[in-house]
mmCIF file of C-alpha atoms and ligand atoms in Angstrom:
data_model
loop_
_atom_site.group_PDB
_atom_site.id
_atom_site.type_symbol
_atom_site.label_atom_id
_atom_site.label_comp_id
_atom_site.label_asym_id
_atom_site.label_seq_id
_atom_site.Cartn_x
_atom_site.Cartn_y
_atom_site.Cartn_z
ATOM 1 C CA MET A 1 -198.828 151.686 -82.895
ATOM 2 C CA SER A 2 -199.430 147.496 -83.161
ATOM 3 C CA TYR A 3 -196.531 144.832 -82.850
ATOM 4 C CA ASP A 4 -196.509 141.703 -84.287
ATOM 5 C CA PHE A 5 -195.158 138.551 -81.983
ATOM 6 C CA GLU A 6 -196.606 135.982 -83.647
ATOM 7 C CA THR A 7 -195.176 135.561 -86.375
ATOM 8 C CA LEU A 8 -192.643 132.246 -86.638
ATOM 9 C CA ASN A 9 -189.919 134.091 -88.565
ATOM 10 C CA LYS A 10 -187.064 132.269 -90.417
ATOM 11 C CA LYS A 11 -185.373 132.072 -88.024
ATOM 12 C CA ARG A 12 -182.152 130.500 -88.900
ATOM 13 C CA ALA A 13 -182.018 133.161 -91.247
ATOM 14 C CA GLY A 14 -178.857 135.637 -89.878
ATOM 15 C CA ASN A 15 -177.022 133.805 -88.655
ATOM 16 C CA SER A 16 -178.451 132.748 -85.497
ATOM 17 C CA ALA A 17 -176.109 131.040 -82.922
ATOM 18 C CA LYS A 18 -179.847 129.752 -81.270
ATOM 19 C CA TRP A 19 -181.184 128.647 -84.461
ATOM 20 C CA ASP A 20 -177.622 126.118 -85.382
ATOM 21 C CA VAL A 21 -179.628 123.250 -84.285
ATOM 22 C CA LYS A 22 -181.221 120.289 -86.365
ATOM 23 C CA ALA A 23 -184.358 120.051 -88.735
ATOM 24 C CA ASN A 24 -186.318 118.614 -86.239
ATOM 25 C CA GLU A 25 -185.053 120.642 -83.262
ATOM 26 C CA LEU A 26 -186.445 123.442 -81.107
ATOM 27 C CA PRO A 27 -184.312 126.296 -79.307
ATOM 28 C CA MET A 28 -185.810 127.293 -75.895
ATOM 29 C CA THR A 29 -182.050 128.291 -74.402
ATOM 30 C CA ILE A 30 -180.431 130.940 -75.361
ATOM 31 C CA ALA A 31 -181.041 134.192 -74.150
ATOM 32 C CA ASP A 32 -182.469 135.595 -77.908
ATOM 33 C CA MET A 33 -185.843 136.307 -78.760
ATOM 34 C CA ASP A 34 -188.158 134.896 -81.778
ATOM 35 C CA PHE A 35 -188.910 138.402 -82.028
ATOM 36 C CA LYS A 36 -188.178 141.013 -84.509
ATOM 37 C CA THR A 37 -187.230 143.629 -83.234
ATOM 38 C CA ALA A 38 -188.602 147.006 -82.186
ATOM 39 C CA PRO A 39 -189.849 148.861 -86.129
ATOM 40 C CA GLU A 40 -188.613 151.934 -84.677
ATOM 41 C CA ILE A 41 -185.066 150.453 -84.570
ATOM 42 C CA ILE A 42 -184.655 149.267 -87.407
ATOM 43 C CA GLU A 43 -186.445 152.449 -89.447
ATOM 44 C CA ALA A 44 -183.050 154.189 -87.693
ATOM 45 C CA LEU A 45 -181.017 151.200 -88.802
ATOM 46 C CA GLN A 46 -182.230 151.473 -92.631
ATOM 47 C CA THR A 47 -181.513 154.991 -92.372
ATOM 48 C CA LYS A 48 -177.862 154.538 -91.056
ATOM 49 C CA ILE A 49 -177.275 152.395 -93.705
ATOM 50 C CA ALA A 50 -178.603 154.711 -96.492
ATOM 51 C CA MET A 51 -175.983 157.140 -95.908
ATOM 52 C CA GLY A 52 -173.809 154.897 -96.582
ATOM 53 C CA LEU A 53 -170.887 156.317 -94.250
ATOM 54 C CA PHE A 54 -168.872 153.494 -91.831
ATOM 55 C CA GLY A 55 -166.128 155.321 -90.817
ATOM 56 C CA TYR A 56 -164.761 155.141 -87.366
ATOM 57 C CA GLU A 57 -167.396 156.950 -85.035
ATOM 58 C CA GLU A 58 -167.248 158.823 -81.830
ATOM 59 C CA VAL A 59 -170.027 158.247 -78.876
ATOM 60 C CA PRO A 60 -172.069 161.127 -79.301
ATOM 61 C CA LYS A 61 -173.668 163.090 -75.808
ATOM 62 C CA GLU A 62 -177.208 162.337 -77.668
ATOM 63 C CA TYR A 63 -176.336 158.734 -76.853
ATOM 64 C CA PHE A 64 -175.877 159.496 -73.324
ATOM 65 C CA LYS A 65 -178.852 161.196 -72.663
ATOM 66 C CA ALA A 66 -180.612 159.110 -74.157
ATOM 67 C CA VAL A 67 -179.327 156.294 -71.859
ATOM 68 C CA ALA A 68 -180.171 158.922 -68.785
ATOM 69 C CA ASP A 69 -183.577 159.936 -69.736
ATOM 70 C CA TRP A 70 -184.931 155.750 -70.429
ATOM 71 C CA TYR A 71 -183.708 155.670 -67.059
ATOM 72 C CA GLU A 72 -185.950 158.237 -66.190
ATOM 73 C CA THR A 73 -188.767 157.158 -68.237
ATOM 74 C CA GLU A 74 -188.144 153.386 -67.315
ATOM 75 C CA HIS A 75 -186.839 153.329 -63.774
ATOM 76 C CA ASN A 76 -187.715 156.627 -62.042
ATOM 77 C CA VAL A 77 -183.891 157.053 -61.838
ATOM 78 C CA ARG A 78 -181.913 159.171 -63.802
ATOM 79 C CA PRO A 79 -178.264 157.578 -63.641
ATOM 80 C CA LYS A 80 -175.087 161.049 -64.124
ATOM 81 C CA GLU A 81 -174.293 160.948 -68.078
ATOM 82 C CA ASP A 82 -170.677 162.090 -67.259
ATOM 83 C CA TRP A 83 -171.624 158.470 -65.040
ATOM 84 C CA MET A 84 -171.147 156.788 -68.471
ATOM 85 C CA ILE A 85 -168.610 154.695 -70.924
ATOM 86 C CA PHE A 86 -169.925 153.185 -73.858
ATOM 87 C CA ALA A 87 -169.115 149.645 -73.979
ATOM 88 C CA THR A 88 -168.885 146.790 -77.033
ATOM 89 C CA GLY A 89 -170.625 144.443 -74.774
ATOM 90 C CA VAL A 90 -171.638 143.449 -70.724
ATOM 91 C CA VAL A 91 -169.367 140.659 -71.161
ATOM 92 C CA PRO A 92 -166.491 142.346 -72.174
ATOM 93 C CA ALA A 93 -167.541 145.224 -70.118
ATOM 94 C CA LEU A 94 -167.375 142.827 -66.928
ATOM 95 C CA SER A 95 -164.335 140.936 -68.434
ATOM 96 C CA SER A 96 -162.739 143.751 -68.484
ATOM 97 C CA ALA A 97 -163.034 145.212 -65.074
ATOM 98 C CA VAL A 98 -162.399 141.647 -63.756
ATOM 99 C CA ARG A 99 -158.496 142.106 -65.020
ATOM 100 C CA ARG A 100 -158.415 146.305 -64.706
ATOM 101 C CA LEU A 101 -160.111 145.884 -61.312
ATOM 102 C CA THR A 102 -158.371 142.684 -59.709
ATOM 103 C CA SER A 103 -155.362 141.069 -59.354
ATOM 104 C CA LEU A 104 -154.091 137.467 -60.377
ATOM 105 C CA GLY A 105 -155.194 134.966 -58.167
ATOM 106 C CA ASP A 106 -157.955 137.134 -56.580
ATOM 107 C CA ASN A 107 -161.141 135.606 -55.509
ATOM 108 C CA ILE A 108 -164.467 137.181 -56.948
ATOM 109 C CA LEU A 109 -167.627 136.056 -56.075
ATOM 110 C CA VAL A 110 -170.514 135.662 -57.145
ATOM 111 C CA GLN A 111 -174.164 134.051 -56.308
ATOM 112 C CA ALA A 112 -175.002 130.701 -57.724
ATOM 113 C CA PRO A 113 -176.566 129.498 -59.883
ATOM 114 C CA VAL A 114 -175.951 132.537 -62.032
ATOM 115 C CA TYR A 115 -175.240 133.037 -65.164
ATOM 116 C CA ASN A 116 -172.423 131.049 -66.096
ATOM 117 C CA ILE A 117 -170.747 133.158 -68.741
ATOM 118 C CA PHE A 118 -169.570 135.190 -65.249
ATOM 119 C CA TYR A 119 -167.676 131.960 -64.719
ATOM 120 C CA ASN A 120 -165.609 132.133 -67.734
ATOM 121 C CA SER A 121 -164.575 136.039 -67.224
ATOM 122 C CA ILE A 122 -162.945 135.351 -63.386
ATOM 123 C CA VAL A 123 -161.638 132.078 -64.706
ATOM 124 C CA ASN A 124 -159.866 133.174 -67.709
ATOM 125 C CA SER A 125 -158.770 135.455 -65.923
ATOM 126 C CA GLY A 126 -156.694 133.508 -64.441
ATOM 127 C CA ARG A 127 -159.008 134.906 -60.440
ATOM 128 C CA HIS A 128 -160.560 132.106 -58.090
ATOM 129 C CA VAL A 129 -164.340 132.130 -58.026
ATOM 130 C CA VAL A 130 -166.009 132.095 -54.729
ATOM 131 C CA SER A 131 -169.855 131.529 -54.284
ATOM 132 C CA ASN A 132 -172.889 132.907 -51.631
ATOM 133 C CA ASP A 133 -174.963 130.263 -53.096
ATOM 134 C CA LEU A 134 -178.440 131.546 -53.731
ATOM 135 C CA ILE A 135 -180.451 129.739 -50.677
ATOM 136 C CA TYR A 136 -183.480 127.564 -52.292
ATOM 137 C CA ASP A 137 -186.809 126.897 -50.202
ATOM 138 C CA VAL A 138 -188.080 123.783 -51.793
ATOM 139 C CA LYS A 139 -191.410 124.822 -50.006
ATOM 140 C CA THR A 140 -192.230 128.459 -51.262
ATOM 141 C CA HIS A 141 -189.861 127.503 -54.417
ATOM 142 C CA GLN A 142 -188.286 130.744 -53.240
ATOM 143 C CA TYR A 143 -184.534 131.977 -53.147
ATOM 144 C CA SER A 144 -183.183 134.135 -50.630
ATOM 145 C CA ILE A 145 -179.510 135.667 -50.063
ATOM 146 C CA ASP A 146 -177.730 134.013 -47.314
ATOM 147 C CA PHE A 147 -176.079 137.310 -46.309
ATOM 148 C CA ALA A 148 -174.016 135.839 -42.876
ATOM 149 C CA ASP A 149 -171.804 133.662 -45.794
ATOM 150 C CA LEU A 150 -171.748 136.633 -47.878
ATOM 151 C CA GLU A 151 -170.532 138.885 -45.134
ATOM 152 C CA GLU A 152 -167.457 136.201 -44.648
ATOM 153 C CA LYS A 153 -166.350 135.807 -47.785
ATOM 154 C CA LEU A 154 -166.663 139.128 -48.305
ATOM 155 C CA SER A 155 -164.486 139.725 -45.160
ATOM 156 C CA ASP A 156 -161.749 137.469 -46.732
ATOM 157 C CA PRO A 157 -159.002 139.823 -48.147
ATOM 158 C CA LEU A 158 -158.558 137.775 -51.294
ATOM 159 C CA THR A 159 -161.886 138.921 -52.168
ATOM 160 C CA ASN A 160 -162.107 141.625 -54.188
ATOM 161 C CA MET A 161 -165.193 142.003 -56.232
ATOM 162 C CA MET A 162 -168.294 141.046 -56.659
ATOM 163 C CA ILE A 163 -170.681 140.410 -59.520
ATOM 164 C CA LEU A 164 -173.835 140.961 -59.207
ATOM 165 C CA CYS A 165 -177.164 139.961 -61.108
ATOM 166 C CA ASN A 166 -179.597 142.562 -60.352
ATOM 167 C CA PRO A 167 -182.183 140.631 -61.816
ATOM 168 C CA HIS A 168 -181.182 137.816 -62.085
ATOM 169 C CA ASN A 169 -179.909 135.748 -64.651
ATOM 170 C CA PRO A 170 -181.592 132.544 -64.599
ATOM 171 C CA VAL A 171 -183.587 132.564 -61.415
ATOM 172 C CA GLY A 172 -185.357 135.405 -62.421
ATOM 173 C CA LYS A 173 -185.613 137.469 -58.722
ATOM 174 C CA ILE A 174 -185.616 140.738 -58.585
ATOM 175 C CA TRP A 175 -183.476 142.485 -55.456
ATOM 176 C CA ASN A 176 -185.505 145.546 -53.502
ATOM 177 C CA VAL A 177 -184.293 147.810 -51.889
ATOM 178 C CA ALA A 178 -183.185 146.228 -48.421
ATOM 179 C CA GLU A 179 -180.780 143.908 -50.146
ATOM 180 C CA LEU A 180 -179.596 145.715 -52.470
ATOM 181 C CA THR A 181 -178.490 148.530 -49.449
ATOM 182 C CA LYS A 182 -176.802 145.178 -47.392
ATOM 183 C CA ILE A 183 -175.028 144.556 -50.320
ATOM 184 C CA ALA A 184 -173.680 147.236 -51.467
ATOM 185 C CA SER A 185 -173.174 148.425 -47.725
ATOM 186 C CA LEU A 186 -171.259 144.851 -46.965
ATOM 187 C CA CYS A 187 -169.171 145.227 -50.427
ATOM 188 C CA GLN A 188 -168.235 148.918 -48.912
ATOM 189 C CA LYS A 189 -166.761 147.459 -45.566
ATOM 190 C CA TYR A 190 -164.962 144.707 -46.767
ATOM 191 C CA ASP A 191 -163.631 147.075 -50.047
ATOM 192 C CA VAL A 192 -164.772 145.087 -52.262
ATOM 193 C CA LYS A 193 -165.831 146.434 -55.771
ATOM 194 C CA LEU A 194 -169.604 145.762 -56.566
ATOM 195 C CA PHE A 195 -170.694 144.826 -60.464
ATOM 196 C CA SER A 196 -174.107 144.769 -61.288
ATOM 197 C CA ASP A 197 -175.090 143.318 -64.509
ATOM 198 C CA GLU A 198 -178.722 144.461 -64.587
ATOM 199 C CA ILE A 199 -178.367 143.391 -68.579
ATOM 200 C CA HIS A 200 -182.310 141.842 -67.655
ATOM 201 C CA GLY A 201 -183.596 145.127 -65.700
ATOM 202 C CA ASP A 202 -186.259 146.462 -68.212
ATOM 203 C CA LEU A 203 -187.922 143.339 -68.810
ATOM 204 C CA THR A 204 -189.463 143.465 -65.681
ATOM 205 C CA LEU A 205 -193.607 141.210 -65.461
ATOM 206 C CA ASN A 206 -194.762 143.201 -62.263
ATOM 207 C CA GLU A 207 -196.165 146.472 -61.680
ATOM 208 C CA THR A 208 -193.074 148.123 -60.442
ATOM 209 C CA GLY A 209 -190.200 147.351 -62.193
ATOM 210 C CA TYR A 210 -186.356 146.707 -60.848
ATOM 211 C CA ASN A 211 -184.755 148.830 -58.596
ATOM 212 C CA PRO A 212 -180.909 149.955 -60.435
ATOM 213 C CA ILE A 213 -178.064 149.754 -57.981
ATOM 214 C CA PHE A 214 -177.114 153.612 -58.950
ATOM 215 C CA GLY A 215 -180.284 154.701 -57.330
ATOM 216 C CA LEU A 216 -179.474 153.796 -54.416
ATOM 217 C CA ASP A 217 -177.960 156.836 -51.772
ATOM 218 C CA THR A 218 -174.765 157.959 -53.340
ATOM 219 C CA LYS A 219 -173.249 157.191 -49.990
ATOM 220 C CA TYR A 220 -173.386 152.718 -51.105
ATOM 221 C CA LEU A 221 -171.323 154.178 -54.808
ATOM 222 C CA SER A 222 -167.993 154.986 -53.877
ATOM 223 C CA ASN A 223 -167.105 151.147 -55.342
ATOM 224 C CA VAL A 224 -170.355 150.645 -58.048
ATOM 225 C CA VAL A 225 -169.664 149.478 -61.430
ATOM 226 C CA VAL A 226 -173.035 149.492 -63.397
ATOM 227 C CA ALA A 227 -173.290 147.627 -66.885
ATOM 228 C CA VAL A 228 -177.152 147.958 -68.181
ATOM 229 C CA SER A 229 -177.969 147.384 -72.507
ATOM 230 C CA PRO A 230 -180.305 147.176 -75.187
ATOM 231 C CA SER A 231 -179.270 144.481 -76.231
ATOM 232 C CA LYS A 232 -181.566 141.989 -73.996
ATOM 233 C CA THR A 233 -184.807 144.470 -74.231
ATOM 234 C CA PHE A 234 -184.671 144.924 -77.581
ATOM 235 C CA ASN A 235 -183.714 141.576 -79.037
ATOM 236 C CA VAL A 236 -180.597 143.381 -80.531
ATOM 237 C CA ALA A 237 -177.910 141.097 -79.203
ATOM 238 C CA ALA A 238 -175.587 141.540 -82.538
ATOM 239 C CA MET A 239 -175.492 145.502 -82.021
ATOM 240 C CA HIS A 240 -173.626 144.814 -79.489
ATOM 241 C CA ALA A 241 -173.655 148.071 -77.059
ATOM 242 C CA ALA A 242 -173.701 148.824 -73.609
ATOM 243 C CA THR A 243 -173.758 151.338 -71.210
ATOM 244 C CA VAL A 244 -171.230 151.306 -68.400
ATOM 245 C CA ILE A 245 -172.210 152.959 -66.075
ATOM 246 C CA VAL A 246 -169.761 154.820 -62.866
ATOM 247 C CA PRO A 247 -170.875 157.068 -60.040
ATOM 248 C CA ASN A 248 -166.913 157.814 -58.404
ATOM 249 C CA ALA A 249 -164.653 159.787 -60.372
ATOM 250 C CA ASN A 250 -161.713 158.116 -59.775
ATOM 251 C CA LEU A 251 -162.853 154.442 -59.914
ATOM 252 C CA ARG A 252 -164.547 155.407 -63.494
ATOM 253 C CA GLY A 253 -161.261 156.438 -64.841
ATOM 254 C CA GLN A 254 -160.292 152.772 -64.265
ATOM 255 C CA VAL A 255 -162.989 151.788 -65.444
ATOM 256 C CA SER A 256 -162.276 153.389 -68.424
ATOM 257 C CA ARG A 257 -158.820 153.128 -68.771
ATOM 258 C CA GLY A 258 -159.141 149.298 -69.104
ATOM 259 C CA LEU A 259 -161.807 149.295 -71.345
ATOM 260 C CA ASN A 260 -159.649 151.721 -74.165
ATOM 261 C CA SER A 261 -156.837 149.693 -73.913
ATOM 262 C CA GLU A 262 -158.837 146.374 -74.787
ATOM 263 C CA GLU A 263 -160.050 148.562 -77.021
ATOM 264 C CA LEU A 264 -163.816 147.409 -76.256
ATOM 265 C CA ALA A 265 -164.934 151.581 -75.866
ATOM 266 C CA GLU A 266 -165.213 151.952 -79.762
ATOM 267 C CA PRO A 267 -168.522 151.563 -81.551
ATOM 268 C CA ASN A 268 -169.489 149.756 -84.749
ATOM 269 C CA PHE A 269 -171.914 151.376 -87.046
ATOM 270 C CA VAL A 270 -175.668 150.678 -85.932
ATOM 271 C CA ALA A 271 -174.407 150.477 -82.072
ATOM 272 C CA ILE A 272 -175.171 154.217 -81.675
ATOM 273 C CA PRO A 273 -178.390 155.145 -84.193
ATOM 274 C CA GLY A 274 -179.525 151.477 -82.827
ATOM 275 C CA THR A 275 -179.316 152.692 -78.580
ATOM 276 C CA ILE A 276 -180.646 156.057 -79.613
ATOM 277 C CA ALA A 277 -183.747 154.192 -81.342
ATOM 278 C CA ALA A 278 -184.162 152.056 -78.154
ATOM 279 C CA TYR A 279 -183.416 154.222 -75.643
ATOM 280 C CA THR A 280 -185.299 157.398 -77.138
ATOM 281 C CA LYS A 281 -188.412 155.258 -79.153
ATOM 282 C CA GLY A 282 -188.764 151.991 -77.855
ATOM 283 C CA HIS A 283 -191.130 152.682 -74.671
ATOM 284 C CA GLN A 284 -194.163 150.980 -76.416
ATOM 285 C CA TRP A 285 -192.525 147.922 -78.353
ATOM 286 C CA LEU A 286 -191.277 146.938 -74.691
ATOM 287 C CA GLN A 287 -195.246 147.464 -72.874
ATOM 288 C CA ALA A 288 -195.992 145.546 -75.711
ATOM 289 C CA LEU A 289 -193.178 142.879 -75.672
ATOM 290 C CA LYS A 290 -194.035 143.061 -71.956
ATOM 291 C CA THR A 291 -197.191 141.716 -72.298
ATOM 292 C CA LYS A 292 -196.698 139.516 -74.598
ATOM 293 C CA LEU A 293 -194.436 137.523 -71.924
ATOM 294 C CA ARG A 294 -197.102 137.529 -69.342
ATOM 295 C CA ASP A 295 -199.474 135.788 -71.767
ATOM 296 C CA ASN A 296 -196.721 133.785 -73.192
ATOM 297 C CA ARG A 297 -195.765 132.759 -68.867
ATOM 298 C CA GLN A 298 -199.499 132.445 -68.215
ATOM 299 C CA LEU A 299 -199.986 129.991 -71.027
ATOM 300 C CA VAL A 300 -196.935 127.945 -69.722
ATOM 301 C CA LEU A 301 -197.796 128.128 -65.899
ATOM 302 C CA ASP A 302 -201.432 127.136 -66.619
ATOM 303 C CA PHE A 303 -200.564 123.923 -69.478
ATOM 304 C CA LEU A 304 -198.242 122.855 -66.760
ATOM 305 C CA GLU A 305 -199.933 122.286 -64.209
ATOM 306 C CA GLN A 306 -202.823 121.008 -66.048
ATOM 307 C CA ASN A 307 -200.232 118.259 -67.605
ATOM 308 C CA ILE A 308 -196.505 118.330 -65.904
ATOM 309 C CA PRO A 309 -197.583 119.151 -62.006
ATOM 310 C CA GLU A 310 -194.738 117.515 -60.569
ATOM 311 C CA ILE A 311 -192.241 120.616 -63.055
ATOM 312 C CA LYS A 312 -192.719 123.839 -60.677
ATOM 313 C CA TRP A 313 -191.970 127.264 -61.250
ATOM 314 C CA VAL A 314 -189.527 128.994 -59.341
ATOM 315 C CA GLN A 315 -191.315 132.420 -59.069
ATOM 316 C CA GLY A 316 -189.645 135.317 -60.435
ATOM 317 C CA GLU A 317 -190.486 138.326 -62.434
ATOM 318 C CA ALA A 318 -187.826 139.261 -64.345
ATOM 319 C CA THR A 319 -186.453 137.752 -68.073
ATOM 320 C CA TYR A 320 -187.990 136.121 -70.275
ATOM 321 C CA LEU A 321 -185.837 132.599 -69.354
ATOM 322 C CA LEU A 322 -188.407 130.857 -66.811
ATOM 323 C CA TRP A 323 -186.769 129.073 -64.195
ATOM 324 C CA PHE A 324 -188.432 125.285 -63.745
ATOM 325 C CA ASP A 325 -187.639 122.954 -60.379
ATOM 326 C CA VAL A 326 -186.896 118.917 -61.894
ATOM 327 C CA ALA A 327 -186.382 117.301 -58.639
ATOM 328 C CA GLU A 328 -189.388 115.373 -58.862
ATOM 329 C CA ILE A 329 -188.050 113.642 -62.029
ATOM 330 C CA THR A 330 -184.795 113.795 -61.418
ATOM 331 C CA ASP A 331 -181.545 114.283 -59.603
ATOM 332 C CA ASP A 332 -179.638 115.156 -63.250
ATOM 333 C CA ALA A 333 -180.873 117.945 -65.044
ATOM 334 C CA THR A 334 -178.189 117.415 -67.182
ATOM 335 C CA GLU A 335 -179.587 114.363 -67.947
ATOM 336 C CA LEU A 336 -182.753 115.042 -68.186
ATOM 337 C CA ALA A 337 -181.878 117.845 -71.230
ATOM 338 C CA GLU A 338 -180.094 115.738 -72.775
ATOM 339 C CA PHE A 339 -182.331 112.839 -72.512
ATOM 340 C CA ILE A 340 -185.864 116.113 -73.222
ATOM 341 C CA ARG A 341 -183.162 116.114 -76.563
ATOM 342 C CA LYS A 342 -183.037 113.216 -78.189
ATOM 343 C CA ASP A 343 -186.651 112.440 -77.273
ATOM 344 C CA SER A 344 -188.771 115.112 -79.115
ATOM 345 C CA GLY A 345 -186.025 117.713 -80.136
ATOM 346 C CA LEU A 346 -186.945 120.278 -77.269
ATOM 347 C CA ILE A 347 -183.625 121.811 -76.433
ATOM 348 C CA VAL A 348 -183.623 123.415 -72.790
ATOM 349 C CA THR A 349 -181.171 124.672 -70.666
ATOM 350 C CA PRO A 350 -179.666 121.763 -67.764
ATOM 351 C CA GLY A 351 -179.852 123.960 -64.486
ATOM 352 C CA SER A 352 -176.576 122.489 -63.393
ATOM 353 C CA VAL A 353 -174.293 124.888 -66.324
ATOM 354 C CA TYR A 354 -175.452 127.663 -63.606
ATOM 355 C CA GLY A 355 -173.639 126.336 -60.704
ATOM 356 C CA GLY A 356 -174.907 125.694 -57.274
ATOM 357 C CA ASP A 357 -178.285 123.724 -57.022
ATOM 358 C CA GLY A 358 -178.813 124.040 -60.703
ATOM 359 C CA ARG A 359 -178.793 119.882 -61.147
ATOM 360 C CA HIS A 360 -182.382 120.092 -59.967
ATOM 361 C CA PHE A 361 -183.444 122.982 -62.462
ATOM 362 C CA ILE A 362 -184.289 123.753 -65.745
ATOM 363 C CA ARG A 363 -184.256 126.842 -67.802
ATOM 364 C CA MET A 364 -186.694 127.656 -70.589
ATOM 365 C CA ASN A 365 -186.844 130.455 -72.468
ATOM 366 C CA ILE A 366 -190.557 131.742 -73.338
ATOM 367 C CA ALA A 367 -189.536 134.610 -75.225
ATOM 368 C CA SER A 368 -191.208 132.684 -78.804
ATOM 369 C CA PRO A 369 -194.647 132.940 -80.594
ATOM 370 C CA THR A 370 -197.666 131.045 -79.266
ATOM 371 C CA GLU A 371 -197.394 128.709 -81.806
ATOM 372 C CA MET A 372 -193.181 127.728 -81.205
ATOM 373 C CA ILE A 373 -193.861 127.894 -77.095
ATOM 374 C CA GLN A 374 -197.014 125.359 -77.862
ATOM 375 C CA ASP A 375 -195.006 123.033 -79.962
ATOM 376 C CA GLY A 376 -192.256 123.199 -77.273
ATOM 377 C CA LEU A 377 -194.752 122.070 -74.347
ATOM 378 C CA ASN A 378 -196.304 119.339 -75.933
ATOM 379 C CA ARG A 379 -192.466 118.229 -76.065
ATOM 380 C CA LEU A 380 -191.761 119.243 -73.062
ATOM 381 C CA GLN A 381 -194.936 116.786 -71.732
ATOM 382 C CA LYS A 382 -193.810 113.493 -74.332
ATOM 383 C CA SER A 383 -190.235 113.750 -73.417
ATOM 384 C CA VAL A 384 -191.173 114.015 -69.409
ATOM 385 C CA ARG A 385 -192.953 111.143 -69.402
ATOM 386 C CA ASP A 386 -191.140 108.757 -71.800
ATOM 387 C CA TYR A 387 -188.121 110.103 -69.502
ATOM 388 C CA GLN A 388 -189.788 108.565 -66.247
ATOM 389 C CA ASN A 389 -191.240 105.303 -68.237
ATOM 390 C CA LYS A 390 -187.735 104.643 -69.672
HETATM 391 C C1 LIG B 401 -176.510 138.356 -67.302
HETATM 392 C C2 LIG B 401 -176.186 138.425 -68.523
HETATM 393 N N1 LIG B 401 -175.801 139.238 -68.719
HETATM 394 C C3 LIG B 401 -174.926 139.304 -69.764
HETATM 395 C C4 LIG B 401 -175.599 138.584 -71.160
HETATM 396 C C5 LIG B 401 -174.701 138.724 -71.789
HETATM 397 O O1 LIG B 401 -174.407 140.355 -72.553
HETATM 398 P P1 LIG B 401 -173.192 140.988 -73.802
HETATM 399 O O2 LIG B 401 -174.061 140.537 -74.727
HETATM 400 O O3 LIG B 401 -173.936 142.717 -74.057
HETATM 401 O O4 LIG B 401 -171.988 140.997 -73.880
HETATM 402 C C6 LIG B 401 -176.444 138.043 -70.687
HETATM 403 C C7 LIG B 401 -177.096 137.198 -71.636
HETATM 404 O O5 LIG B 401 -177.646 136.643 -72.180
HETATM 405 C C8 LIG B 401 -176.970 138.020 -69.794
HETATM 406 O O6 LIG B 401 -177.999 136.934 -69.607
#
């Protein structure tokens, strides 16, 4: 079956947060795709709506089996079904785990630059952010982990949780098994809970995929909480469905109590049929999507090489969010992004919002039809030249 990734959909329909912009503006920002979701999911939701029965729902066994089967088929590792808890989103699950598993005033460690909402989950719950900043090599345009700094920060008795982004948004890095093992064993050594956000795990553009942390040897899993979701993979963020996977029974009890007492464990009427359809029937659509994303990435990289070589891609193999080094153009990515928006209407995310060294970077969402990517690139070229000549 062939799928359509080229139609420019009526984006302002559906109350889109991404498309709440002026008529001349082009948002390549929020992590939503401009593609319709898989027809298999649409069909399942249409069937559900046709039933007309939308009372309170339970999470059936079939849901957890679909999640486990998906990970076994797509990622060669099968999480146990009884490790799983349904949640209404990855961020709600994260914020709940922060509140349940740590205390007011604790330190929570992140690796900046990182998904900005992690900071909200920490700060809004009265905890402190501690960052083990990723190290950026300006010559190879690659990030790596400073393990000595990580160990020092995890060893602080006030640091009680680490939030890992696996794979990493915004830098697109897929952590390898050796890195994950080191992180997990350090968290264990210092009795730090490890929350691994794996929402981008299905969106890998390399051959080998990513490494779910629950695939590590079970001896590393006693303090691990993992969150996964079809939300990014299938462009169904507003379905509000995620699965929290906690191998350790005692920890799972605590996480479950947190989710239930904060009313984050009850599915809306599309969450279950939508997730089951995605995880049982979505394999082919995902393969087609990845081909489209690889093509888009190549289009963007070829264009930049020919027309704006000052912009350097930070080579990452995960997500449809590209992370660009703009240090040759500016040392203030916020100013540059504001200029671009005013100048040509293109909206990109300034790296500064992700902390760390983000002020030298911009993030661009390339999950759109070719015509829109081309439009975005033309606008980017014009605006960068106008910025340099101002
Ligand atoms: C790393 C990461 N985690 C979580 C989310 C959002 O998750 P949810 O919509 O399930 O709360 C995003 C969305 O962009 C993300 O990039």
